[in-house]
PDB file of C-alpha atoms in Angstrom:
ATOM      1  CA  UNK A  51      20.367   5.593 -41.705  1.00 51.00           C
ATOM      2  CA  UNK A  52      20.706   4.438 -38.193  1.00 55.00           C
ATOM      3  CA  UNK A  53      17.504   5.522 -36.005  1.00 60.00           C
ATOM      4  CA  UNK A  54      17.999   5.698 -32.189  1.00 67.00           C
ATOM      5  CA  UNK A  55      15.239   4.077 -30.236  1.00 76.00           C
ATOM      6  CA  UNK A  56      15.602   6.170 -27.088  1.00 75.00           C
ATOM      7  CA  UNK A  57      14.993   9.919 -29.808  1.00 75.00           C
ATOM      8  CA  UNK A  58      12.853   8.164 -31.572  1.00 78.00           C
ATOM      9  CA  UNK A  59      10.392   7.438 -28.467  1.00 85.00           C
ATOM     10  CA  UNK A  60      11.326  11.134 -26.788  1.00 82.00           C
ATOM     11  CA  UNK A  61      10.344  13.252 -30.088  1.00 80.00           C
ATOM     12  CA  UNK A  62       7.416  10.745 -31.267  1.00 83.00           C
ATOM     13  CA  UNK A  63       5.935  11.350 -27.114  1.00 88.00           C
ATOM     14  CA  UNK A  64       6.797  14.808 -26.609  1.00 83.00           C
ATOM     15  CA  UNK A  65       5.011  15.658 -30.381  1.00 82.00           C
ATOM     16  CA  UNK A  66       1.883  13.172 -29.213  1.00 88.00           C
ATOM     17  CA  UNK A  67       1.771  15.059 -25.983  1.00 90.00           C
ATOM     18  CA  UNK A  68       1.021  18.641 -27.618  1.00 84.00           C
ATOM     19  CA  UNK A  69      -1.018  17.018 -30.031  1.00 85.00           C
ATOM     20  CA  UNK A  70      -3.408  15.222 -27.676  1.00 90.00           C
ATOM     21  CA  UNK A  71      -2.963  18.407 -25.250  1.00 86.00           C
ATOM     22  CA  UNK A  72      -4.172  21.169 -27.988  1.00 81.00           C
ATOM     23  CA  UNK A  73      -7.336  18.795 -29.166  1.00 84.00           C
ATOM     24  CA  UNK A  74      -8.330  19.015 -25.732  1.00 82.00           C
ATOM     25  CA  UNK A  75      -8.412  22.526 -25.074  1.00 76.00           C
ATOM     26  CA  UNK A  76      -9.409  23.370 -28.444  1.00 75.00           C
ATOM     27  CA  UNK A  77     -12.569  20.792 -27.559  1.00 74.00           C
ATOM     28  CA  UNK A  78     -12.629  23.236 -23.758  1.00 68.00           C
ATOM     29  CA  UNK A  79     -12.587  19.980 -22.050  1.00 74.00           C
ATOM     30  CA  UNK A  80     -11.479  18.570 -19.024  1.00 72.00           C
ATOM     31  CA  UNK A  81      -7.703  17.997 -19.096  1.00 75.00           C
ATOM     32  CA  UNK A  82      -5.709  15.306 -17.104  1.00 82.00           C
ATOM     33  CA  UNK A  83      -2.056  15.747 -17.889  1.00 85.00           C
ATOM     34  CA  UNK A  84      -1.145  12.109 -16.405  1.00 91.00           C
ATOM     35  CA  UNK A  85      -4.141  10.710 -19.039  1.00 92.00           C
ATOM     36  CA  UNK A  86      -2.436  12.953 -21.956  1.00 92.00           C
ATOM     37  CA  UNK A  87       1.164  11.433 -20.972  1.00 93.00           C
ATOM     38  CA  UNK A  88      -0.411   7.939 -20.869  1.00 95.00           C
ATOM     39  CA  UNK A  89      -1.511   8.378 -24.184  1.00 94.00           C
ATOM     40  CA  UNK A  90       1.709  10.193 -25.890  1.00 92.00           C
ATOM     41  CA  UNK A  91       3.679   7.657 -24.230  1.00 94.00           C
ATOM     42  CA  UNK A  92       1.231   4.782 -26.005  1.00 94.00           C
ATOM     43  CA  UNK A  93       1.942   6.284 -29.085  1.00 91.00           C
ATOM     44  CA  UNK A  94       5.861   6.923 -28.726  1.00 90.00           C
ATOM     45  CA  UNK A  95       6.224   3.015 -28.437  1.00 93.00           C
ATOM     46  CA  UNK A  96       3.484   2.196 -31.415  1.00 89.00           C
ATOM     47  CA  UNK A  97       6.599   4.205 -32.996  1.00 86.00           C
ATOM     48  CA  UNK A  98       9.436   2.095 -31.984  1.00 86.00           C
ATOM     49  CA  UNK A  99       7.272  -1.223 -32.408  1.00 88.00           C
ATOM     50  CA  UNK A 100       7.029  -0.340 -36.039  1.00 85.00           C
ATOM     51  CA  UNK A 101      11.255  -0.668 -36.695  1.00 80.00           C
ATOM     52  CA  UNK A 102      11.055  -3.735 -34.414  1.00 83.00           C
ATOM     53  CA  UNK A 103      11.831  -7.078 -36.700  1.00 82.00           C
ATOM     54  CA  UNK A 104       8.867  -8.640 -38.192  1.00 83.00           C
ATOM     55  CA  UNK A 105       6.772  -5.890 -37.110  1.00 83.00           C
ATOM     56  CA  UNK A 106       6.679  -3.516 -40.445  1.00 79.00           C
ATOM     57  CA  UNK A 107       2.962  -4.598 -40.851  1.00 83.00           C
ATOM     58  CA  UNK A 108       2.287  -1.808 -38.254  1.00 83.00           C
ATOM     59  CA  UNK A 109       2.824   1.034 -40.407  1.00 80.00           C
ATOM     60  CA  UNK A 110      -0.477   0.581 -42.603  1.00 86.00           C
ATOM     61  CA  UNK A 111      -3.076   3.355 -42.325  1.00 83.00           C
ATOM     62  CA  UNK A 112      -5.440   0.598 -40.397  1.00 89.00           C
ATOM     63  CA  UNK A 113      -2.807   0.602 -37.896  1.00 89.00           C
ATOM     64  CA  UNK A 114      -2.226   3.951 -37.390  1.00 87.00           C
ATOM     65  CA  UNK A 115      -5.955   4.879 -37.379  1.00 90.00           C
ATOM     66  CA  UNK A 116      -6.474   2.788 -34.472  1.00 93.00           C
ATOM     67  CA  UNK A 117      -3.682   3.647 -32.635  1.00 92.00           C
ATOM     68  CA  UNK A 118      -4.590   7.360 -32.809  1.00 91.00           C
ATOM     69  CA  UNK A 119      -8.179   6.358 -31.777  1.00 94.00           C
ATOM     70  CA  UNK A 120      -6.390   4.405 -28.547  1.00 95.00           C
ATOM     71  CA  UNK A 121      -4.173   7.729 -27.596  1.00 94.00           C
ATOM     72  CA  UNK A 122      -7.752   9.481 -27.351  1.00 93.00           C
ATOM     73  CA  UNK A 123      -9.553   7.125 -25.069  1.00 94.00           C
ATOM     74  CA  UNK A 124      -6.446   6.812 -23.100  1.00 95.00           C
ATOM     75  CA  UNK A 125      -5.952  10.056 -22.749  1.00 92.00           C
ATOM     76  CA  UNK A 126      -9.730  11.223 -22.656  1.00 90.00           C
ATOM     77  CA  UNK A 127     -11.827   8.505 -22.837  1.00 88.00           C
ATOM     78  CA  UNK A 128     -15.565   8.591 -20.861  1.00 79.00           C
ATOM     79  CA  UNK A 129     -15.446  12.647 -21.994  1.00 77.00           C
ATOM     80  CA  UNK A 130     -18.751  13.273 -23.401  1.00 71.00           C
ATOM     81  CA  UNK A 131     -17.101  15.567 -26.035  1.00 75.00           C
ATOM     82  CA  UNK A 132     -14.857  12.462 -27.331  1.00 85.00           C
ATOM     83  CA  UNK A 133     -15.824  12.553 -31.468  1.00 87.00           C
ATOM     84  CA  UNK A 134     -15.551  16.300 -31.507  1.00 83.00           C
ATOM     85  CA  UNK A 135     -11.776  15.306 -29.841  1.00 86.00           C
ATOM     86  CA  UNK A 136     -11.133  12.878 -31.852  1.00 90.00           C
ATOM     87  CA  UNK A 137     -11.731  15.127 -35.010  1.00 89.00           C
ATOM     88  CA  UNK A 138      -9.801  18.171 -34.017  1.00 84.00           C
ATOM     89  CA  UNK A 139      -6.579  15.245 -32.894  1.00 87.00           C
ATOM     90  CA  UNK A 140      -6.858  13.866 -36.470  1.00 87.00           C
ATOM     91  CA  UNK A 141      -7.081  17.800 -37.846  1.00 83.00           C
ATOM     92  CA  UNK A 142      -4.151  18.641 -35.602  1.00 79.00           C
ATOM     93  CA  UNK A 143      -2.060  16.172 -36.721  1.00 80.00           C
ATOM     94  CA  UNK A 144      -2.673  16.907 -40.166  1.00 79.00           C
ATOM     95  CA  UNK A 145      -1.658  20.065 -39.769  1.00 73.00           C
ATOM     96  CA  UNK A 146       1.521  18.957 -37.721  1.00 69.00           C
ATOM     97  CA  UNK A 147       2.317  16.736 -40.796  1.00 68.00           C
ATOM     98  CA  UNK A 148       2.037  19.724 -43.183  1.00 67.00           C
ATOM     99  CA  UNK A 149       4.616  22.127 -40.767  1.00 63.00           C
ATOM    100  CA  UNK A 150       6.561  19.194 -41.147  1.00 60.00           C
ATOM    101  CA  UNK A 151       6.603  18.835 -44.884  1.00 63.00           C
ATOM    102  CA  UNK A 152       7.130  22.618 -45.210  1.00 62.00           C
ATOM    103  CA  UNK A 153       9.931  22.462 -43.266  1.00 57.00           C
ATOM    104  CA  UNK A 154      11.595  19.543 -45.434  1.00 56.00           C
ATOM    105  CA  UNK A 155      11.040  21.184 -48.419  1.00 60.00           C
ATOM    106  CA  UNK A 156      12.764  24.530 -47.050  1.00 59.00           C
ATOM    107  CA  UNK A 157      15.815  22.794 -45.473  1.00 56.00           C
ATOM    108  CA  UNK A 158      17.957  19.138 -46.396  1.00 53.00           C
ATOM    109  CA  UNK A 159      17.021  17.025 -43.795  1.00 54.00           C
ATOM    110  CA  UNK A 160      14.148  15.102 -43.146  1.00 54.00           C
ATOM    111  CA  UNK A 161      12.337  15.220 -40.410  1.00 53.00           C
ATOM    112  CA  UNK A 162       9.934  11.978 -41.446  1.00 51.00           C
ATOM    113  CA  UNK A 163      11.366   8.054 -41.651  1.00 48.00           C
ATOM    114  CA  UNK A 164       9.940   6.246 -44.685  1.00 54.00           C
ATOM    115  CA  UNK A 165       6.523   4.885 -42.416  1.00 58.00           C
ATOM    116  CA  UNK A 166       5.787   8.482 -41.312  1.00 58.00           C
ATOM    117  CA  UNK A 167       7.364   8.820 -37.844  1.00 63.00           C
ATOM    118  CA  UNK A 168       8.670  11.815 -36.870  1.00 57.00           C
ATOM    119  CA  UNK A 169      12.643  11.760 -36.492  1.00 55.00           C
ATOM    120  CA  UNK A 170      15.035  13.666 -36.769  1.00 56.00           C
ATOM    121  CA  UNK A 171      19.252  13.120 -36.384  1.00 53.00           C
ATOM    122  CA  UNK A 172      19.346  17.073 -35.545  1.00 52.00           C
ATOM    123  CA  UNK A 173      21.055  18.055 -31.734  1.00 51.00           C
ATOM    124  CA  UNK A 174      18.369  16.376 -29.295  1.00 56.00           C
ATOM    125  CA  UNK A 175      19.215  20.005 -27.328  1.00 59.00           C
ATOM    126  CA  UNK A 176      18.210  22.183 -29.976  1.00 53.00           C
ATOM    127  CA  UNK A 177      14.723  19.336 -30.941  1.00 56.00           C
ATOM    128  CA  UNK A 178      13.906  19.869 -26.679  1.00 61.00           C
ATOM    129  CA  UNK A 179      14.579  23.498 -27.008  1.00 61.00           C
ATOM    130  CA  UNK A 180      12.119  23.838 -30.174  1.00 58.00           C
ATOM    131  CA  UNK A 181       9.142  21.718 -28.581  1.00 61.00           C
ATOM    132  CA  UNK A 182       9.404  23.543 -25.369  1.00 64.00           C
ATOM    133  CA  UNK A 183       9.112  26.651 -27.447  1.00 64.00           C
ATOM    134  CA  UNK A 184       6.004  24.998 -29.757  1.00 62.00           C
ATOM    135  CA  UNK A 185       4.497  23.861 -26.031  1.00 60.00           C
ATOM    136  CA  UNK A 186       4.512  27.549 -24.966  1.00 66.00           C
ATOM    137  CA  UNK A 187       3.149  28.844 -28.235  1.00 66.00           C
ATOM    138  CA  UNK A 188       0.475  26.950 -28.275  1.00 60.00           C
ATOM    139  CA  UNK A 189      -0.442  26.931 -24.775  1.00 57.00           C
ATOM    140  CA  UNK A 190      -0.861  30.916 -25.048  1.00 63.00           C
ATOM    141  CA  UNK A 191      -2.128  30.618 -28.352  1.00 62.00           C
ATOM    142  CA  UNK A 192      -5.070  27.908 -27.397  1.00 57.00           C
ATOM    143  CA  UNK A 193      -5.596  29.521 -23.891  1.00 53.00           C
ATOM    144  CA  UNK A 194      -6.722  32.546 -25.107  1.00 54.00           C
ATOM    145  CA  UNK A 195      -9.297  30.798 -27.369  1.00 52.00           C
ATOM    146  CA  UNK A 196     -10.141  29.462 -24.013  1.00 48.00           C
ATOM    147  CA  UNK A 197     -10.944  32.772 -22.180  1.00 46.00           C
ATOM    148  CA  UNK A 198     -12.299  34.401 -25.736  1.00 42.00           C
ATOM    149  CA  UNK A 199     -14.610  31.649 -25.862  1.00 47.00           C
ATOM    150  CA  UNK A 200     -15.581  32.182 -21.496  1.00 45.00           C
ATOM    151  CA  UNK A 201     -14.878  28.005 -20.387  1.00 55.00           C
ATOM    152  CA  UNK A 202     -12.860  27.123 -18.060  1.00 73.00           C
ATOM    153  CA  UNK A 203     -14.357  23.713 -17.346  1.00 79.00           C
ATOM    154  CA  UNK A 204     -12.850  21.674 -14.009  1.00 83.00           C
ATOM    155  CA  UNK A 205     -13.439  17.798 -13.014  1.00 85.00           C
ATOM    156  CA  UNK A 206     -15.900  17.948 -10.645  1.00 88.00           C
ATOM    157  CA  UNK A 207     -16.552  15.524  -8.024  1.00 90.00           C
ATOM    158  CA  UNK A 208     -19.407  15.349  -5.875  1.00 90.00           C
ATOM    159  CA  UNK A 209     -20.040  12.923  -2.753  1.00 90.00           C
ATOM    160  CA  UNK A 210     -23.551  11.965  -1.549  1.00 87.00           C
ATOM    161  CA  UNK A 211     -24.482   9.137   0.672  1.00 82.00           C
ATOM    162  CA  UNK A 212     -24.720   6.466  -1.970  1.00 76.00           C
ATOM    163  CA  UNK A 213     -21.600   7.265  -3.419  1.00 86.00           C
ATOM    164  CA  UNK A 214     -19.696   9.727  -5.612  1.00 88.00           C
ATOM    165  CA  UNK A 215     -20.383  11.616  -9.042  1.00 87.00           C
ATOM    166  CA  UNK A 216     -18.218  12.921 -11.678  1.00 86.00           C
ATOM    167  CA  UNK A 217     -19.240  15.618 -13.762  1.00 86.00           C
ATOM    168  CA  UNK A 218     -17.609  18.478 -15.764  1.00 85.00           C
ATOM    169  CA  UNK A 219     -18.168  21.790 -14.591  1.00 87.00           C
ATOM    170  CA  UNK A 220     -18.001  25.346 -15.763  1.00 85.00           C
ATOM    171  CA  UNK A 221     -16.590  27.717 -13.757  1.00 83.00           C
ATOM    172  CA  UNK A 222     -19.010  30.391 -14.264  1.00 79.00           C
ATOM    173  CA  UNK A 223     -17.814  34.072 -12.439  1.00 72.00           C
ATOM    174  CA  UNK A 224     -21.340  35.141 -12.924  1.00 72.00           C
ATOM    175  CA  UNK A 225     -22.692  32.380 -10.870  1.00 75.00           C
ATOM    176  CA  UNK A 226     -23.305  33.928  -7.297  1.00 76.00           C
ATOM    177  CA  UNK A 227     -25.962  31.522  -6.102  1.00 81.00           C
ATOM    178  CA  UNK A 228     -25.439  30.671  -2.368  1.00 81.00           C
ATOM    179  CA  UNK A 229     -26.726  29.157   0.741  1.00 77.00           C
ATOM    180  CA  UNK A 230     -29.043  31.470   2.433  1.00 74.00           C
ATOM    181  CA  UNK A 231     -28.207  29.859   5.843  1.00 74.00           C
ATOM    182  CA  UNK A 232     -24.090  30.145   5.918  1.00 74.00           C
ATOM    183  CA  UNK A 233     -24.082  31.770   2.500  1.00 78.00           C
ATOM    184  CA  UNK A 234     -21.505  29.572   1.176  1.00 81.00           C
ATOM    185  CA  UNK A 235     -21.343  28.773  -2.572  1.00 83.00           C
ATOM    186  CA  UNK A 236     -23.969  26.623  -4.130  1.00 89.00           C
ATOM    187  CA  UNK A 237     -22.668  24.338  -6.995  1.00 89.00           C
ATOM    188  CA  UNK A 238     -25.688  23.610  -9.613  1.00 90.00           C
ATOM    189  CA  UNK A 239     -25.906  20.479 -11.040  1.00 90.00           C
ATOM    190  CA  UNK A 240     -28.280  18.226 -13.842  1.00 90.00           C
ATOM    191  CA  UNK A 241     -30.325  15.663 -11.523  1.00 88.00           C
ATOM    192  CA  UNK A 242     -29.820  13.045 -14.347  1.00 87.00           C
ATOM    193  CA  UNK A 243     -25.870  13.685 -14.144  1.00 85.00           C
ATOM    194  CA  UNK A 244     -25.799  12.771 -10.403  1.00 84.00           C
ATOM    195  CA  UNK A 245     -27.702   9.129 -11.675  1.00 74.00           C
ATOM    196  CA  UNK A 246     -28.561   6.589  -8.759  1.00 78.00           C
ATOM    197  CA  UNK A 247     -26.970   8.709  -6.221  1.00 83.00           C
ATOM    198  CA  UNK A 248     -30.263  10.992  -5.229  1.00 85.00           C
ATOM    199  CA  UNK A 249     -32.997  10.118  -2.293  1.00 83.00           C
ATOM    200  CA  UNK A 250     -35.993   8.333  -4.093  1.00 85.00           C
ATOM    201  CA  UNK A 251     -37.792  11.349  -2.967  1.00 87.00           C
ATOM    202  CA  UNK A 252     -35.340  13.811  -4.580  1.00 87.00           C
ATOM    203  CA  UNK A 253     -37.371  15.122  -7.820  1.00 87.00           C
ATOM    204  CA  UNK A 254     -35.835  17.964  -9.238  1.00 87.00           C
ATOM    205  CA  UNK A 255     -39.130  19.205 -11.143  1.00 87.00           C
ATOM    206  CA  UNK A 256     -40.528  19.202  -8.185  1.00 89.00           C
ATOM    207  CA  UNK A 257     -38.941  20.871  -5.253  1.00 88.00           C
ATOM    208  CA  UNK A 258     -41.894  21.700  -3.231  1.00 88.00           C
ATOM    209  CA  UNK A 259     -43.197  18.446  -3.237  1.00 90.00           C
ATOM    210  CA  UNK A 260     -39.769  16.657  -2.541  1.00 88.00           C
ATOM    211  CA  UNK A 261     -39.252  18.563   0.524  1.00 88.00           C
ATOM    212  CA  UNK A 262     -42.321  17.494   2.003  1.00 87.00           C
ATOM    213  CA  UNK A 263     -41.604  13.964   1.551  1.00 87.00           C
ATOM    214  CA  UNK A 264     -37.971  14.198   2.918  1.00 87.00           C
ATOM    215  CA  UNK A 265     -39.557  16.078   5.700  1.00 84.00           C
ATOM    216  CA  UNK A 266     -41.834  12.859   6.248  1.00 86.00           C
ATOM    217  CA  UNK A 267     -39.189  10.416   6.001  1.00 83.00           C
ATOM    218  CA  UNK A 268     -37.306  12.910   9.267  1.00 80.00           C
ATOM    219  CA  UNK A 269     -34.267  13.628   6.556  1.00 79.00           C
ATOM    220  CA  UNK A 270     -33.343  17.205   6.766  1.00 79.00           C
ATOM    221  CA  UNK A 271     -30.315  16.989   4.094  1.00 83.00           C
ATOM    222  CA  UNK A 272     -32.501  18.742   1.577  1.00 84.00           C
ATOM    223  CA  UNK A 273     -33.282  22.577   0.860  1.00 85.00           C
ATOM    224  CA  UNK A 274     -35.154  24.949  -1.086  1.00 87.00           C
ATOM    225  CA  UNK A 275     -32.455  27.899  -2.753  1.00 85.00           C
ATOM    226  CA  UNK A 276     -34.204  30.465  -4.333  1.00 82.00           C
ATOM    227  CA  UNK A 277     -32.985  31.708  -7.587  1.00 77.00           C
ATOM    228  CA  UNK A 278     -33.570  34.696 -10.388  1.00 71.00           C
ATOM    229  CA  UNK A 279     -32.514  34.520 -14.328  1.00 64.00           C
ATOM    230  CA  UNK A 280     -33.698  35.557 -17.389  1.00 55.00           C
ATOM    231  CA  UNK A 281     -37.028  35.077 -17.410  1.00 53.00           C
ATOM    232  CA  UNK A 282     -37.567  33.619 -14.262  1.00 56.00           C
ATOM    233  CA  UNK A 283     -38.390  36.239 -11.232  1.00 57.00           C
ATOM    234  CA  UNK A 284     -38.237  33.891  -8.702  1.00 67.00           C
ATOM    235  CA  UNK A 285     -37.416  30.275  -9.007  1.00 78.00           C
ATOM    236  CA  UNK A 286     -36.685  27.266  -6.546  1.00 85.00           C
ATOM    237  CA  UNK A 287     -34.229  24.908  -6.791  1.00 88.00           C
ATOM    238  CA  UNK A 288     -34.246  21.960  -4.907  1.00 89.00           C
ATOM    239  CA  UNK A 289     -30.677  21.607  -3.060  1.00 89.00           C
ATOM    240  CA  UNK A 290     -29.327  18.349  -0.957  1.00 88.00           C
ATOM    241  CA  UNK A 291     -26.313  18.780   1.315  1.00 88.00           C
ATOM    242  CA  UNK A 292     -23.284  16.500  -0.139  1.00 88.00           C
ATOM    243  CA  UNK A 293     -20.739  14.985   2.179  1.00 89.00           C
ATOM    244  CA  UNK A 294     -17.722  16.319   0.162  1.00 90.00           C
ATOM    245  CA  UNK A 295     -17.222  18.371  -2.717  1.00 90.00           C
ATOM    246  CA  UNK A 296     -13.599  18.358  -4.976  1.00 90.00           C
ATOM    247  CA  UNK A 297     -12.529  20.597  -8.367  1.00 88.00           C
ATOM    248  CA  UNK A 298     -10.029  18.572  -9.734  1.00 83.00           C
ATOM    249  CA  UNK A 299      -8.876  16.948  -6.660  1.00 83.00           C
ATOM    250  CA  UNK A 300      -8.641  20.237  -4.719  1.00 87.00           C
ATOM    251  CA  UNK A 301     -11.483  19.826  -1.360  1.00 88.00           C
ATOM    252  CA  UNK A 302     -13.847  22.659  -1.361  1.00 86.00           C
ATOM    253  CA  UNK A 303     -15.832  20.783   1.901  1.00 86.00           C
ATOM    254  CA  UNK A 304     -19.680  20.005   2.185  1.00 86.00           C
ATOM    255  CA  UNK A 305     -21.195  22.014  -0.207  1.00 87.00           C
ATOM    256  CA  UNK A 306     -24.984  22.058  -1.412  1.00 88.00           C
ATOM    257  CA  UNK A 307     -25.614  20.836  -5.082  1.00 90.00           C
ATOM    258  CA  UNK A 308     -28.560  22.902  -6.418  1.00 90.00           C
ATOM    259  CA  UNK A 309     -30.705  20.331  -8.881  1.00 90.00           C
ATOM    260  CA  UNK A 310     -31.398  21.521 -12.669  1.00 89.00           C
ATOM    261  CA  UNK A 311     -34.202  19.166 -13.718  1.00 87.00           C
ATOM    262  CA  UNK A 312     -32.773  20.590 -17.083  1.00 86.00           C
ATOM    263  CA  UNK A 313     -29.375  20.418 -18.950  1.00 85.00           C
ATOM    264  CA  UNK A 314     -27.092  23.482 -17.826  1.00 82.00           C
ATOM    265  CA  UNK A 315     -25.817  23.518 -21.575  1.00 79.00           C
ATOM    266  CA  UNK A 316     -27.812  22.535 -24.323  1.00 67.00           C
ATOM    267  CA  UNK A 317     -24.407  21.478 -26.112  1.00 66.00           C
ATOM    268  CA  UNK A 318     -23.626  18.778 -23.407  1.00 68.00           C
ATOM    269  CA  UNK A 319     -20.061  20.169 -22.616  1.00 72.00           C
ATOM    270  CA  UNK A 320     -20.644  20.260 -19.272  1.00 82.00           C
ATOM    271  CA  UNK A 321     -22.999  19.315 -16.489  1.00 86.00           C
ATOM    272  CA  UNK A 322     -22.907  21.518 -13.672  1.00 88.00           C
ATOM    273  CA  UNK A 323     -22.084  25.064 -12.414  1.00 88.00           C
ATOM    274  CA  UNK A 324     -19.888  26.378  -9.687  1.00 87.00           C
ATOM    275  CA  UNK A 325     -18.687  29.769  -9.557  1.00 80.00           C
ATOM    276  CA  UNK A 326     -15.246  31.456  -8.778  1.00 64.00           C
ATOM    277  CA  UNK A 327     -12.970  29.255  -7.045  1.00 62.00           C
TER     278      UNK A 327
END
C-alpha cells in the first residue's frame, strides 16, 4: 500500500484538531484555536515521523502516550483544569478509535495503517467533506453541554501597575455589580489569582482597613463596592482601578477588579467574574 505523506498529515491534524478541540469544551475551559492547531499539527507529523526510515520505534504505546500528553500542553498547557483534559483527550480518542473500528467492520476498507494512524485512500473531497460535517456536529453537540451546564469561561487579562494577570473568567449574566461612581461594570477577581501584582496595602479580608492605609500613602486607585448575595445583606469588597482590562484580546478599558479574599469557585475552573459582555 502506498501512503501519501501530504493525506496522511491533513487527516491525522484535522482528526487531532477536533479531538483536542472537544476535550476542551467538554473540560468548559479556555480555548485558543492557534494553541489547538499547534498541537494537531504536532501530532500530524509524530504521524508521518513514524513511516520515516529507521524511525518505526515511534509507534510503541510509550511513544504515543507521550506524544498525546505533548498535544495537551501545547495546546492547553498552564490551564488549571489540565488532568481533567488530559483524561477526557485520552477518553475521546478512545472513542474516535472505536467509530473507527465500527466503521471497518461495516465497510472493506480500512481506515487504520498497521501502527494505528488514521488513513484512508478514500476521495480526500469526500474525507474534508465528512470532518467538516463531524466539526459541526460536535461543535453543536458540545456547545449545548456548554450552555446546559451555564460556563462560558473567557481569557481574562487584567493590567495593574506592576504588571499584568491572566486568569479565567466566567461570564456570569447574573453578575450586575458596578461602579457606583460611573456605574460601569465591575469584574471580581481572587486576590491570590492577581499574585505580586497588588499594593502591599491591598488586603482583601480587609477592605476597611486597606483603604485607610492607601489613603495614608496619598494613593486613591482603591475603592470600597458594596455588594448583596446569599447570605450576605451588605458586604464590601475592596476594588483597585486597573490600567487596562482585555476578554480574550478584545479591550474593555480601565475597569475596577473587585477582590474575593475567597475562591469564586470552589472547583478551581475559574478565577474571576465579569458579567455580560
Amino acid at each position: 500500500m502506498v501512503v501519501y505523506i501530504d493525506l496522511l498529515f491533513l487527516l491525522n491534524l484535522i482528526a487531532n484538531y477536533l479531538l483536542l478541540l472537544a476535550a476542551g469544551r467538554m473540560a468548559g475551559t479556555v480555548l485558543t484555536r492557534w494553541r489547538i492547531g499547534l498541537g494537531a499539527a504536532a501530532g500530524a507529523l509524530y504521524a508521518v515521523l513514524i513511516f520515516l526510515p529507521g524511525l518505526v520505534w515511534l509507534a510503541r504505546w510509550p511513544c504515543k502516550l507521550a506524544m498525546g500528553i505533548l498535544m495537551i500542553l501545547i495546546a492547553y498547557g498552564g490551564e488549571r483544569s489540565l488532568v481533567r483534559i488530559a483524561v477526557l483527550f485520552f477518553g475521546v480518542a478512545a472513542a474516535l478509535a472505536g467509530a473507527v473500528l465500527g466503521l471497518e467492520l461495516l465497510g472493506e476498507t480500512s481506515l487504520v495503517l498497521d501502527h494505528g494512524v488514521l488513513y484512508s485512500e478514500f476521495d480526500i473531497r469526500l474525507l474534508l467533506l465528512l470532518f467538516v460535517v463531524c466539526y459541526f456536529i460536535l461543535s453543536l453537540f458540545f456547545r449545548r453541554i456548554g450552555r446546559s451546564g451555564g460556563r462560558d469561561l473567557v481569557r481574562l487579562e487584567l493590567t495593574l501597575d506592576d504588571g499584568t494577570a491572566a486568569v479565567t473568567a466566567l461570564v456570569d449574566t447574573g453578575h450586575s455589580l458596578t461602579d457606583p461612581a460611573d456605574n460601569r461594570p465591575v469584574v471580581v477577581a481572587e486576590a491570590q489569582a492577581l499574585g505580586g501584582l497588588l499594593p502591599e496595602w491591598a488586603d482583601a479580608s480587609d477592605p476597611i482597613q486597606s483603604m485607610e492605609r492607601c489613603h495614608a500613602e496619598g494613593s486613591r486607585i482603591a475603592r470600597l463596592i458594596p455588594y448583596r448575595a446569599v447570605g450576605v445583606e451588605c458586604g464590601m469588597l475592596l476594588a483597585v482601578r486597573t490600567r487596562k482590562v482585555t476578554v480574550n484580546g478584545k479591550p474593555l478599558g480601565k475597569l475596577l477588579v473587585a477582590l474575593s479574599p475567597t475562591p469564586v469557585d470552589d472547583g478551581g475552573g475559574y478565577q474571576a467574574l465579569i458579567g455580560g459582555i
